[in-house]
Amino acid sequence: DDPCSMQQAAAAPTSASSKPALASLSLPGSGGYPQAGACPSASSSARPPSPAPANLAAARVAGLNELVMQAPFAALLSGDEPAVIEALQALCAKHALLRPLPRSRIIGALVSQLLESKCPRHLRYLSEEFIARLLTTSTGADLQELKTLIDTAGTGHDLLSTFAAISRPQLVSSLLDHFREEASRIEARPIHVLSDIDMTVWVGAFGTGGPKFPTGPIPGAISLFTTLGGRITFLSARPPVWESRTRSALLNDIGIAEATVLQGTLQNIAMVLVDRSEAHRSMGEQKAKEFRRFADLHPEARFVFFGDTGEGDVEFAVQFAKGAADARQLPPKRVALIHDVVAEDGVVPKTSRHQRTALERQGVHIFDTYLGAAERLFRLKVIDEWDLRQFAQACADEFAEIPPSSFASRAVYRARSSEMQRDLTAVTVALSGGPPWTSPGPAIEGQQAEAEAQDVPQWPAAPPETRAASALVAPPASLRRRDGEDDDVLRW
């Protein structure tokens, strides 16, 4: 029975047939573990040193957070009302110790409960108070992390759904005030990417316009989102019934697992069959409505919107750009970039030179390739020189990986190659400190007369000093990758 003799027996050699003795153990918080070679006798009054208070407190906090992460909330919240209330009150008393991830799990479980019509009144009151306390006691980076975790939990559990589940306006108002107060303390505002899906980052069954690219991701789209480095929220015209397919496509085809998806309406999709222009206007209004609600929840963010000229994105972009406090501020708080679709032949762009100029005055920038979008972001000081150089290489590589035979025709491939070459020249000019060229647009071989007749924007010839730098196959000697050189050096 003497623990010292047990430890000595464990240390002694044993035969193969004998069972090894167990060393003595003590539970955490009950006096610590015996130290090897210093085992006190049973009658000794000496005790091992207790754990430091700071370490013990940290262990208890970690244990509580792990317990919350493992707790079966669905079963807990479906129990008897007195038991549920008692459990929530116990958690609420320890809320200051909870980290963002377990807080988001509690909020998700409570939102699911609140959205059920059978939630008792007293339990609803307590649940709403608990959600508000978890959010209002989060500050700084912890609040931003918590909002991100909630927003990426999926429709029905995101931040918009959380606010929709709270029935008391005074709680909603206090939460929005807290968000604005915390946003005012942030010096470097995080970038938040808003993007359409179809014909903006992906060519597929949805969206309008001719065959500009083969089915699949548009070259440079996701790479530019990665370069911007912010959160991604998709403003899609797809109806809610398509959400599971949308998220599956984002994960499997594009590689985006965590993103907020704000859906369109089935009514607007059906309207396309009756009145296409009215449907596009309604789509734009729906996106503007969803964005206003979303922006109220993220007052700290600088938004960069990517859309296309196919389904109401231009109408939304004009309203979106009006929300910028000062268009002359660099970097601006809001940037609207619109990818131009093409006609049914896949060659001629939809937006004319005069239309592009008019939209530019309203703060909406039309681009033909993501190289052109990156060049605009560089001039607006949203990305820096190194970001632009790395992205230009990535975008050129992505385009080069598309087999020419997969385009709808040889003319379509030549048109896209011409646009890439032209915008690569524009990137070179921007990196060299040159002024931006006006009226960006495609210079399509064999389409000059048709383009002029349709008022298609033309691109002036590149200055002689930049022509060599813009050539994909003949980069300047200073930019060529040499043997043994670091992979970070631009390969062009």
Short mmCIF file of C-alpha atoms in Angstrom, two decimals:
data_model
loop_
_atom_site.label_atom_id
_atom_site.label_comp_id
_atom_site.label_asym_id
_atom_site.label_seq_id
_atom_site.Cartn_x
_atom_site.Cartn_y
_atom_site.Cartn_z
CA ASP A 1 0.00 0.00 0.00
CA ASP A 2 3.00 2.30 0.31
CA PRO A 3 3.22 4.45 -2.88
CA CYS A 4 7.01 4.57 -2.55
CA SER A 5 7.25 0.78 -2.59
CA MET A 6 4.94 0.69 -5.61
CA GLN A 7 7.22 3.06 -7.51
CA GLN A 8 10.30 1.10 -6.53
CA ALA A 9 8.60 -2.09 -7.70
CA ALA A 10 7.80 -0.48 -11.01
CA ALA A 11 11.44 0.51 -11.43
CA ALA A 12 12.74 -3.00 -10.55
CA PRO A 13 13.38 -5.50 -13.38
CA THR A 14 10.62 -8.05 -13.87
CA SER A 15 10.45 -11.42 -15.48
CA ALA A 16 8.64 -11.98 -18.73
CA SER A 17 5.81 -13.79 -16.96
CA SER A 18 5.23 -11.22 -14.24
CA LYS A 19 2.94 -8.22 -14.70
CA PRO A 20 4.54 -4.75 -14.54
CA ALA A 21 3.58 -2.73 -11.46
CA LEU A 22 1.71 0.54 -11.91
CA ALA A 23 3.42 3.75 -10.89
CA SER A 24 1.42 5.88 -8.48
CA LEU A 25 -0.65 8.65 -10.05
CA SER A 26 -2.45 11.67 -8.67
CA LEU A 27 -5.12 13.71 -10.39
CA PRO A 28 -4.38 17.28 -11.55
CA GLY A 29 -5.11 19.68 -8.74
CA SER A 30 -4.77 17.03 -6.03
CA GLY A 31 -1.14 17.65 -5.17
CA GLY A 32 0.73 17.07 -8.40
CA TYR A 33 2.64 14.04 -9.68
CA PRO A 34 5.37 12.28 -7.63
CA GLN A 35 8.86 13.10 -8.87
CA ALA A 36 11.12 10.22 -9.89
CA GLY A 37 13.73 9.45 -7.25
CA ALA A 38 12.03 11.61 -4.64
CA CYS A 39 9.03 9.55 -3.63
CA PRO A 40 8.00 10.46 -0.09
CA SER A 41 6.86 7.77 2.34
CA ALA A 42 3.23 7.49 3.32
CA SER A 43 3.97 8.98 6.72
CA SER A 44 5.98 11.90 5.39
CA SER A 45 4.38 15.32 5.65
CA ALA A 46 6.31 16.70 2.64
CA ARG A 47 4.21 17.32 -0.51
CA PRO A 48 5.30 17.95 -4.11
CA PRO A 49 5.03 21.58 -5.25
CA SER A 50 1.59 22.61 -6.53
CA PRO A 51 1.19 23.82 -10.10
CA ALA A 52 1.64 27.52 -10.64
CA PRO A 53 -1.70 29.40 -10.39
CA ALA A 54 -1.28 30.88 -13.87
CA ASN A 55 -0.74 27.46 -15.44
CA LEU A 56 -3.68 25.99 -13.55
CA ALA A 57 -5.95 28.84 -14.65
CA ALA A 58 -4.86 28.43 -18.27
CA ALA A 59 -5.56 24.70 -18.09
CA ARG A 60 -9.03 25.32 -16.71
CA VAL A 61 -9.79 27.85 -19.47
CA ALA A 62 -8.57 25.41 -22.13
CA GLY A 63 -10.65 22.63 -20.57
CA LEU A 64 -13.79 24.76 -20.58
CA ASN A 65 -13.33 25.73 -24.23
CA GLU A 66 -12.71 22.10 -25.21
CA LEU A 67 -15.79 21.03 -23.27
CA VAL A 68 -17.92 23.54 -25.18
CA MET A 69 -16.51 22.30 -28.50
CA GLN A 70 -17.36 18.68 -27.63
CA ALA A 71 -20.75 19.30 -26.00
CA PRO A 72 -23.81 17.83 -27.82
CA PHE A 73 -25.74 21.11 -28.06
CA ALA A 74 -28.53 19.67 -30.21
CA ALA A 75 -29.40 17.16 -27.48
CA LEU A 76 -28.83 19.67 -24.68
CA LEU A 77 -31.14 22.32 -26.13
CA SER A 78 -33.87 19.79 -26.89
CA GLY A 79 -34.20 18.76 -23.23
CA ASP A 80 -36.59 20.00 -20.59
CA GLU A 81 -36.83 23.78 -20.39
CA PRO A 82 -35.61 24.06 -16.75
CA ALA A 83 -32.53 21.94 -17.54
CA VAL A 84 -31.78 23.94 -20.70
CA ILE A 85 -32.09 27.24 -18.82
CA GLU A 86 -29.82 25.97 -16.06
CA ALA A 87 -27.17 24.91 -18.60
CA LEU A 88 -27.32 28.23 -20.46
CA GLN A 89 -27.04 30.18 -17.22
CA ALA A 90 -23.98 28.13 -16.23
CA LEU A 91 -22.36 28.84 -19.61
CA CYS A 92 -23.30 32.50 -19.47
CA ALA A 93 -21.57 32.83 -16.10
CA LYS A 94 -18.32 31.64 -17.75
CA HIS A 95 -18.68 33.53 -21.05
CA ALA A 96 -15.62 35.73 -20.39
CA LEU A 97 -13.40 32.63 -20.61
CA LEU A 98 -14.70 31.50 -24.00
CA ARG A 99 -12.62 31.96 -27.13
CA PRO A 100 -14.04 32.89 -30.57
CA LEU A 101 -14.44 29.31 -31.88
CA PRO A 102 -16.54 27.94 -28.97
CA ARG A 103 -18.49 31.22 -28.92
CA SER A 104 -19.39 30.72 -32.58
CA ARG A 105 -20.54 27.17 -31.85
CA ILE A 106 -22.82 28.32 -29.04
CA ILE A 107 -24.26 31.10 -31.21
CA GLY A 108 -24.90 28.66 -34.07
CA ALA A 109 -26.77 26.28 -31.77
CA LEU A 110 -28.83 29.07 -30.24
CA VAL A 111 -29.73 30.55 -33.65
CA SER A 112 -30.98 27.14 -34.81
CA GLN A 113 -33.14 26.97 -31.70
CA LEU A 114 -34.48 30.53 -32.10
CA LEU A 115 -35.49 29.92 -35.71
CA GLU A 116 -37.77 27.11 -34.54
CA SER A 117 -41.34 28.21 -33.95
CA LYS A 118 -41.63 26.03 -30.82
CA CYS A 119 -38.96 27.88 -28.84
CA PRO A 120 -40.55 28.89 -25.47
CA ARG A 121 -40.75 32.60 -24.71
CA HIS A 122 -38.54 32.58 -21.61
CA LEU A 123 -35.93 30.42 -23.32
CA ARG A 124 -35.99 32.73 -26.36
CA TYR A 125 -35.37 35.74 -24.12
CA LEU A 126 -32.41 34.07 -22.41
CA SER A 127 -30.95 32.80 -25.71
CA GLU A 128 -31.09 36.24 -27.34
CA GLU A 129 -29.44 37.81 -24.30
CA PHE A 130 -26.70 35.19 -24.38
CA ILE A 131 -26.01 35.76 -28.10
CA ALA A 132 -25.79 39.51 -27.55
CA ARG A 133 -23.44 39.07 -24.60
CA LEU A 134 -21.12 36.75 -26.54
CA LEU A 135 -20.85 39.36 -29.32
CA THR A 136 -20.68 42.55 -27.27
CA THR A 137 -17.98 41.18 -24.96
CA SER A 138 -15.77 40.34 -27.97
CA THR A 139 -13.44 43.11 -29.09
CA GLY A 140 -10.65 43.78 -31.55
CA ALA A 141 -9.23 40.81 -33.42
CA ASP A 142 -11.38 38.38 -31.40
CA LEU A 143 -14.54 40.08 -32.65
CA GLN A 144 -13.36 39.95 -36.26
CA GLU A 145 -12.52 36.26 -35.91
CA LEU A 146 -15.88 35.52 -34.30
CA LYS A 147 -17.79 37.31 -37.07
CA THR A 148 -15.80 35.41 -39.70
CA LEU A 149 -16.53 32.06 -38.04
CA ILE A 150 -20.25 32.84 -37.88
CA ASP A 151 -20.40 34.14 -41.45
CA THR A 152 -18.74 31.04 -42.91
CA ALA A 153 -21.08 28.64 -41.12
CA GLY A 154 -23.51 28.64 -44.05
CA THR A 155 -26.88 30.18 -44.80
CA GLY A 156 -29.20 29.80 -41.83
CA HIS A 157 -26.31 30.17 -39.40
CA ASP A 158 -24.39 33.19 -40.74
CA LEU A 159 -24.34 36.67 -39.23
CA LEU A 160 -27.38 37.82 -41.22
CA SER A 161 -29.36 34.83 -39.92
CA THR A 162 -28.12 35.53 -36.40
CA PHE A 163 -29.51 39.06 -36.49
CA ALA A 164 -32.73 37.85 -38.11
CA ALA A 165 -33.21 35.43 -35.20
CA ILE A 166 -33.07 38.24 -32.61
CA SER A 167 -36.60 39.57 -32.13
CA ARG A 168 -35.84 42.62 -29.96
CA PRO A 169 -34.81 45.77 -31.89
CA GLN A 170 -32.94 47.20 -28.90
CA LEU A 171 -30.59 44.22 -28.88
CA VAL A 172 -29.96 44.56 -32.62
CA SER A 173 -29.28 48.28 -32.19
CA SER A 174 -26.81 47.69 -29.35
CA LEU A 175 -24.96 45.08 -31.38
CA LEU A 176 -24.64 47.38 -34.40
CA ASP A 177 -23.42 50.19 -32.13
CA HIS A 178 -20.79 47.84 -30.72
CA PHE A 179 -19.65 46.85 -34.23
CA ARG A 180 -19.33 50.51 -35.27
CA GLU A 181 -17.44 51.44 -32.09
CA GLU A 182 -14.95 48.62 -32.61
CA ALA A 183 -14.58 49.54 -36.30
CA SER A 184 -13.65 53.13 -35.38
CA ARG A 185 -10.63 51.80 -33.47
CA ILE A 186 -9.21 49.89 -36.44
CA GLU A 187 -6.47 51.77 -38.29
CA ALA A 188 -5.76 49.32 -41.13
CA ARG A 189 -9.17 48.35 -42.48
CA PRO A 190 -9.31 44.74 -43.70
CA ILE A 191 -10.22 44.07 -47.33
CA HIS A 192 -13.46 42.24 -47.96
CA VAL A 193 -13.97 40.85 -51.46
CA LEU A 194 -17.51 40.80 -52.83
CA SER A 195 -17.97 38.85 -56.02
CA ASP A 196 -20.52 37.48 -58.39
CA ILE A 197 -19.91 33.89 -59.50
CA ASP A 198 -21.10 33.22 -63.03
CA MET A 199 -19.11 34.94 -65.81
CA THR A 200 -17.08 36.69 -63.10
CA VAL A 201 -14.99 33.86 -61.67
CA TRP A 202 -16.56 30.87 -63.44
CA VAL A 203 -17.92 30.08 -66.89
CA GLY A 204 -20.72 27.56 -66.67
CA ALA A 205 -24.43 26.97 -67.14
CA PHE A 206 -25.50 30.20 -65.42
CA GLY A 207 -24.82 33.73 -66.59
CA THR A 208 -25.22 35.48 -69.92
CA GLY A 209 -22.81 36.38 -72.70
CA GLY A 210 -20.93 34.63 -75.45
CA PRO A 211 -18.19 31.98 -75.13
CA LYS A 212 -15.38 34.22 -73.89
CA PHE A 213 -13.55 31.38 -72.14
CA PRO A 214 -13.99 27.60 -72.00
CA THR A 215 -16.09 26.16 -69.18
CA GLY A 216 -14.20 26.49 -65.91
CA PRO A 217 -12.50 29.21 -63.86
CA ILE A 218 -11.66 32.50 -65.53
CA PRO A 219 -7.86 32.99 -65.59
CA GLY A 220 -6.64 35.16 -62.73
CA ALA A 221 -9.90 35.53 -60.79
CA ILE A 222 -9.15 33.43 -57.72
CA SER A 223 -5.47 34.39 -57.83
CA LEU A 224 -6.41 38.07 -57.58
CA PHE A 225 -8.78 37.34 -54.68
CA THR A 226 -5.88 35.56 -52.97
CA THR A 227 -3.58 38.51 -53.65
CA LEU A 228 -6.07 40.86 -52.01
CA GLY A 229 -5.94 38.57 -48.99
CA GLY A 230 -9.32 39.36 -47.50
CA ARG A 231 -12.51 37.51 -46.81
CA ILE A 232 -14.70 36.50 -49.74
CA THR A 233 -18.46 36.91 -49.97
CA PHE A 234 -20.34 35.85 -53.08
CA LEU A 235 -23.33 37.90 -54.22
CA SER A 236 -25.00 35.48 -56.56
CA ALA A 237 -28.14 35.72 -58.67
CA ARG A 238 -28.67 31.99 -58.10
CA PRO A 239 -31.79 31.20 -56.04
CA PRO A 240 -31.53 29.68 -52.54
CA VAL A 241 -32.59 26.24 -53.81
CA TRP A 242 -29.22 26.09 -55.61
CA GLU A 243 -27.15 26.85 -52.50
CA SER A 244 -25.89 23.33 -51.91
CA ARG A 245 -24.79 23.03 -55.55
CA THR A 246 -23.22 26.48 -55.38
CA ARG A 247 -21.17 25.64 -52.30
CA SER A 248 -20.20 22.28 -53.79
CA ALA A 249 -18.98 24.00 -56.96
CA LEU A 250 -17.06 26.60 -54.96
CA LEU A 251 -15.28 23.85 -53.03
CA ASN A 252 -14.71 21.23 -55.73
CA ASP A 253 -14.20 23.38 -58.82
CA ILE A 254 -12.72 26.61 -57.44
CA GLY A 255 -11.20 25.47 -54.16
CA ILE A 256 -12.98 27.90 -51.81
CA ALA A 257 -14.25 26.21 -48.65
CA GLU A 258 -15.02 29.16 -46.39
CA ALA A 259 -17.09 31.91 -47.95
CA THR A 260 -20.38 33.66 -47.33
CA VAL A 261 -22.97 33.22 -50.10
CA LEU A 262 -25.76 35.79 -50.42
CA GLN A 263 -28.40 34.31 -52.71
CA GLY A 264 -30.71 35.82 -55.29
CA THR A 265 -34.40 35.04 -55.71
CA LEU A 266 -36.22 32.48 -57.83
CA GLN A 267 -38.58 35.25 -58.97
CA ASN A 268 -35.76 37.15 -60.66
CA ILE A 269 -34.55 33.98 -62.37
CA ALA A 270 -38.04 33.34 -63.75
CA MET A 271 -38.32 37.00 -64.86
CA VAL A 272 -35.47 36.42 -67.35
CA LEU A 273 -37.89 34.37 -69.48
CA VAL A 274 -40.33 37.29 -69.63
CA ASP A 275 -38.32 40.51 -69.56
CA ARG A 276 -34.54 40.19 -69.48
CA SER A 277 -33.80 43.88 -68.82
CA GLU A 278 -36.33 44.04 -65.98
CA ALA A 279 -34.87 40.83 -64.52
CA HIS A 280 -31.36 42.30 -64.57
CA ARG A 281 -32.61 45.47 -62.88
CA SER A 282 -34.33 43.39 -60.20
CA MET A 283 -31.19 41.31 -59.72
CA GLY A 284 -29.19 44.50 -59.18
CA GLU A 285 -31.71 45.77 -56.64
CA GLN A 286 -31.69 42.43 -54.81
CA LYS A 287 -27.89 42.47 -54.59
CA ALA A 288 -27.95 46.10 -53.36
CA LYS A 289 -30.46 45.16 -50.66
CA GLU A 290 -28.41 42.18 -49.49
CA PHE A 291 -25.22 44.23 -49.50
CA ARG A 292 -26.69 47.05 -47.39
CA ARG A 293 -27.66 44.54 -44.71
CA PHE A 294 -24.26 42.88 -44.97
CA ALA A 295 -22.27 46.15 -44.85
CA ASP A 296 -24.05 47.21 -41.64
CA LEU A 297 -22.58 44.13 -39.99
CA HIS A 298 -19.05 44.88 -41.25
CA PRO A 299 -18.43 48.63 -40.82
CA GLU A 300 -14.69 48.01 -40.46
CA ALA A 301 -14.20 46.61 -43.97
CA ARG A 302 -12.97 48.07 -47.24
CA PHE A 303 -15.01 46.41 -49.98
CA VAL A 304 -13.79 45.42 -53.44
CA PHE A 305 -16.62 44.26 -55.70
CA PHE A 306 -16.16 42.06 -58.78
CA GLY A 307 -19.06 41.53 -61.16
CA ASP A 308 -19.80 41.20 -64.85
CA THR A 309 -21.86 43.00 -67.46
CA GLY A 310 -24.32 40.14 -67.77
CA GLU A 311 -26.83 40.05 -64.88
CA GLY A 312 -27.52 43.29 -63.05
CA ASP A 313 -24.01 43.75 -61.64
CA VAL A 314 -23.50 47.12 -63.36
CA GLU A 315 -26.68 48.50 -61.79
CA PHE A 316 -25.52 47.27 -58.38
CA ALA A 317 -21.97 48.56 -58.91
CA VAL A 318 -23.21 52.11 -59.59
CA GLN A 319 -25.14 52.12 -56.29
CA PHE A 320 -22.25 50.42 -54.52
CA ALA A 321 -19.71 53.03 -55.68
CA LYS A 322 -21.93 55.87 -54.45
CA GLY A 323 -21.37 54.65 -50.89
CA ALA A 324 -17.67 55.58 -50.97
CA ALA A 325 -17.18 58.51 -48.61
CA ASP A 326 -14.46 60.14 -50.73
CA ALA A 327 -13.65 58.80 -54.18
CA ARG A 328 -10.30 60.67 -54.13
CA GLN A 329 -9.12 58.83 -51.02
CA LEU A 330 -6.43 56.23 -51.77
CA PRO A 331 -6.96 53.44 -51.19
CA PRO A 332 -10.71 54.02 -51.46
CA LYS A 333 -13.18 52.37 -49.09
CA ARG A 334 -15.03 50.85 -52.03
CA VAL A 335 -13.86 49.71 -55.47
CA ALA A 336 -16.19 48.37 -58.17
CA LEU A 337 -14.65 46.27 -60.98
CA ILE A 338 -16.79 44.76 -63.74
CA HIS A 339 -15.65 41.97 -66.07
CA ASP A 340 -16.98 42.63 -69.56
CA VAL A 341 -18.77 39.74 -71.28
CA VAL A 342 -18.79 39.34 -75.06
CA ALA A 343 -21.29 38.93 -77.85
CA GLU A 344 -22.51 35.55 -79.06
CA ASP A 345 -19.51 35.27 -81.40
CA GLY A 346 -17.22 35.27 -78.35
CA VAL A 347 -15.09 38.09 -79.78
CA VAL A 348 -16.72 41.52 -79.63
CA PRO A 349 -17.07 42.96 -76.10
CA LYS A 350 -20.45 44.08 -74.81
CA THR A 351 -19.53 47.49 -73.40
CA SER A 352 -18.61 50.30 -75.79
CA ARG A 353 -15.88 52.89 -75.28
CA HIS A 354 -18.38 55.64 -74.44
CA GLN A 355 -20.21 53.40 -71.95
CA ARG A 356 -16.93 52.56 -70.23
CA THR A 357 -16.01 56.22 -69.94
CA ALA A 358 -19.42 57.10 -68.49
CA LEU A 359 -19.20 54.28 -65.93
CA GLU A 360 -15.66 55.30 -65.04
CA ARG A 361 -16.98 58.72 -64.01
CA GLN A 362 -19.38 56.97 -61.66
CA GLY A 363 -16.59 54.96 -60.04
CA VAL A 364 -17.22 51.70 -61.93
CA HIS A 365 -14.20 50.23 -63.75
CA ILE A 366 -14.75 47.84 -66.69
CA PHE A 367 -12.02 45.29 -67.42
CA ASP A 368 -11.49 42.57 -70.02
CA THR A 369 -8.87 40.48 -68.20
CA TYR A 370 -7.94 40.18 -64.54
CA LEU A 371 -4.58 41.67 -65.48
CA GLY A 372 -6.49 44.85 -66.27
CA ALA A 373 -8.33 44.64 -62.94
CA ALA A 374 -5.05 44.21 -61.05
CA GLU A 375 -3.51 47.17 -62.85
CA ARG A 376 -6.45 49.32 -61.74
CA LEU A 377 -6.14 48.11 -58.14
CA PHE A 378 -2.43 48.95 -58.20
CA ARG A 379 -3.10 52.50 -59.36
CA LEU A 380 -5.72 52.85 -56.62
CA LYS A 381 -3.06 51.69 -54.09
CA VAL A 382 -5.11 48.67 -53.03
CA ILE A 383 -2.23 46.32 -53.92
CA ASP A 384 1.49 47.11 -54.05
CA GLU A 385 4.17 46.56 -56.67
CA TRP A 386 5.20 43.15 -55.42
CA ASP A 387 1.58 41.96 -55.38
CA LEU A 388 1.11 43.14 -58.96
CA ARG A 389 4.28 41.44 -60.20
CA GLN A 390 3.41 38.12 -58.59
CA PHE A 391 -0.18 38.22 -59.76
CA ALA A 392 0.79 39.15 -63.35
CA GLN A 393 2.94 36.04 -63.52
CA ALA A 394 0.22 33.83 -62.02
CA CYS A 395 -2.46 35.16 -64.36
CA ALA A 396 -0.26 34.71 -67.44
CA ASP A 397 0.53 31.15 -66.34
CA GLU A 398 -3.15 30.32 -65.85
CA PHE A 399 -4.03 31.59 -69.31
CA ALA A 400 -1.12 29.68 -70.87
CA GLU A 401 -2.41 26.43 -69.30
CA ILE A 402 -5.70 26.62 -71.24
CA PRO A 403 -5.38 24.60 -74.48
CA PRO A 404 -6.13 26.85 -77.48
CA SER A 405 -8.31 24.10 -78.93
CA SER A 406 -10.71 24.38 -75.96
CA PHE A 407 -11.84 27.88 -77.00
CA ALA A 408 -14.98 28.18 -79.12
CA SER A 409 -12.98 29.22 -82.18
CA ARG A 410 -9.54 30.35 -83.27
CA ALA A 411 -10.83 33.94 -83.44
CA VAL A 412 -11.94 33.77 -79.78
CA TYR A 413 -8.52 32.51 -78.72
CA ARG A 414 -6.76 35.27 -80.69
CA ALA A 415 -9.03 37.87 -79.11
CA ARG A 416 -8.25 36.66 -75.58
CA SER A 417 -4.52 36.46 -76.36
CA SER A 418 -4.61 40.02 -77.68
CA GLU A 419 -6.37 41.25 -74.55
CA MET A 420 -3.88 39.49 -72.27
CA GLN A 421 -0.93 40.90 -74.25
CA ARG A 422 -2.38 44.39 -74.14
CA ASP A 423 -3.13 44.32 -70.41
CA LEU A 424 0.30 42.88 -69.67
CA THR A 425 1.73 45.92 -71.42
CA ALA A 426 -0.49 48.13 -69.24
CA VAL A 427 0.89 46.39 -66.14
CA THR A 428 4.45 47.04 -67.37
CA VAL A 429 3.65 50.72 -67.89
CA ALA A 430 2.14 50.95 -64.39
CA LEU A 431 5.17 49.29 -62.79
CA SER A 432 7.49 51.68 -64.60
CA GLY A 433 5.56 54.67 -63.23
CA GLY A 434 3.91 55.63 -66.50
CA PRO A 435 0.46 57.23 -66.70
CA PRO A 436 -2.60 55.03 -67.25
CA TRP A 437 -3.85 54.64 -70.79
CA THR A 438 -7.41 55.77 -71.38
CA SER A 439 -10.35 53.86 -72.87
CA PRO A 440 -9.12 50.29 -72.31
CA GLY A 441 -10.52 47.80 -74.77
CA PRO A 442 -9.60 44.95 -77.09
CA ALA A 443 -7.63 45.34 -80.30
CA ILE A 444 -8.88 42.32 -82.22
CA GLU A 445 -7.15 41.28 -85.38
CA GLY A 446 -9.58 40.99 -88.26
CA GLN A 447 -12.37 42.74 -86.34
CA GLN A 448 -11.29 46.38 -86.79
CA ALA A 449 -14.13 47.48 -89.09
CA GLU A 450 -16.80 45.68 -87.09
CA ALA A 451 -15.45 47.11 -83.83
CA GLU A 452 -15.50 50.66 -85.18
CA ALA A 453 -19.05 50.21 -86.44
CA GLN A 454 -20.19 49.02 -83.02
CA ASP A 455 -18.19 51.65 -81.10
CA VAL A 456 -16.02 48.98 -79.48
CA PRO A 457 -13.22 50.53 -77.40
CA GLN A 458 -9.82 50.41 -79.10
CA TRP A 459 -6.43 50.20 -77.46
CA PRO A 460 -3.64 52.46 -78.73
CA ALA A 461 -0.37 50.92 -79.80
CA ALA A 462 2.07 50.28 -77.01
CA PRO A 463 4.88 52.80 -76.58
CA PRO A 464 8.12 51.48 -78.17
CA GLU A 465 9.92 51.34 -74.82
CA THR A 466 7.32 48.95 -73.35
CA ARG A 467 6.74 46.60 -76.26
CA ALA A 468 9.60 44.27 -75.38
CA ALA A 469 8.61 44.18 -71.73
CA SER A 470 5.07 43.21 -72.62
CA ALA A 471 6.00 40.19 -74.70
CA LEU A 472 5.27 36.94 -72.92
CA VAL A 473 7.77 35.00 -74.99
CA ALA A 474 10.53 37.63 -74.98
CA PRO A 475 10.87 39.23 -71.53
CA PRO A 476 13.59 41.78 -70.89
CA ALA A 477 16.88 40.34 -69.69
CA SER A 478 16.45 41.92 -66.24
CA LEU A 479 13.26 39.90 -65.65
CA ARG A 480 14.37 36.54 -66.99
CA ARG A 481 14.74 33.76 -64.46
CA ARG A 482 18.31 32.49 -64.35
CA ASP A 483 19.43 28.98 -63.40
CA GLY A 484 19.76 28.62 -59.65
CA GLU A 485 17.80 31.79 -58.97
CA ASP A 486 15.17 31.93 -56.23
CA ASP A 487 11.66 30.87 -57.30
CA ASP A 488 10.32 34.19 -55.95
CA VAL A 489 12.01 36.04 -58.83
CA LEU A 490 9.46 37.00 -61.45
CA ARG A 491 9.62 34.58 -64.40
CA TRP A 492 7.30 36.69 -66.53
#
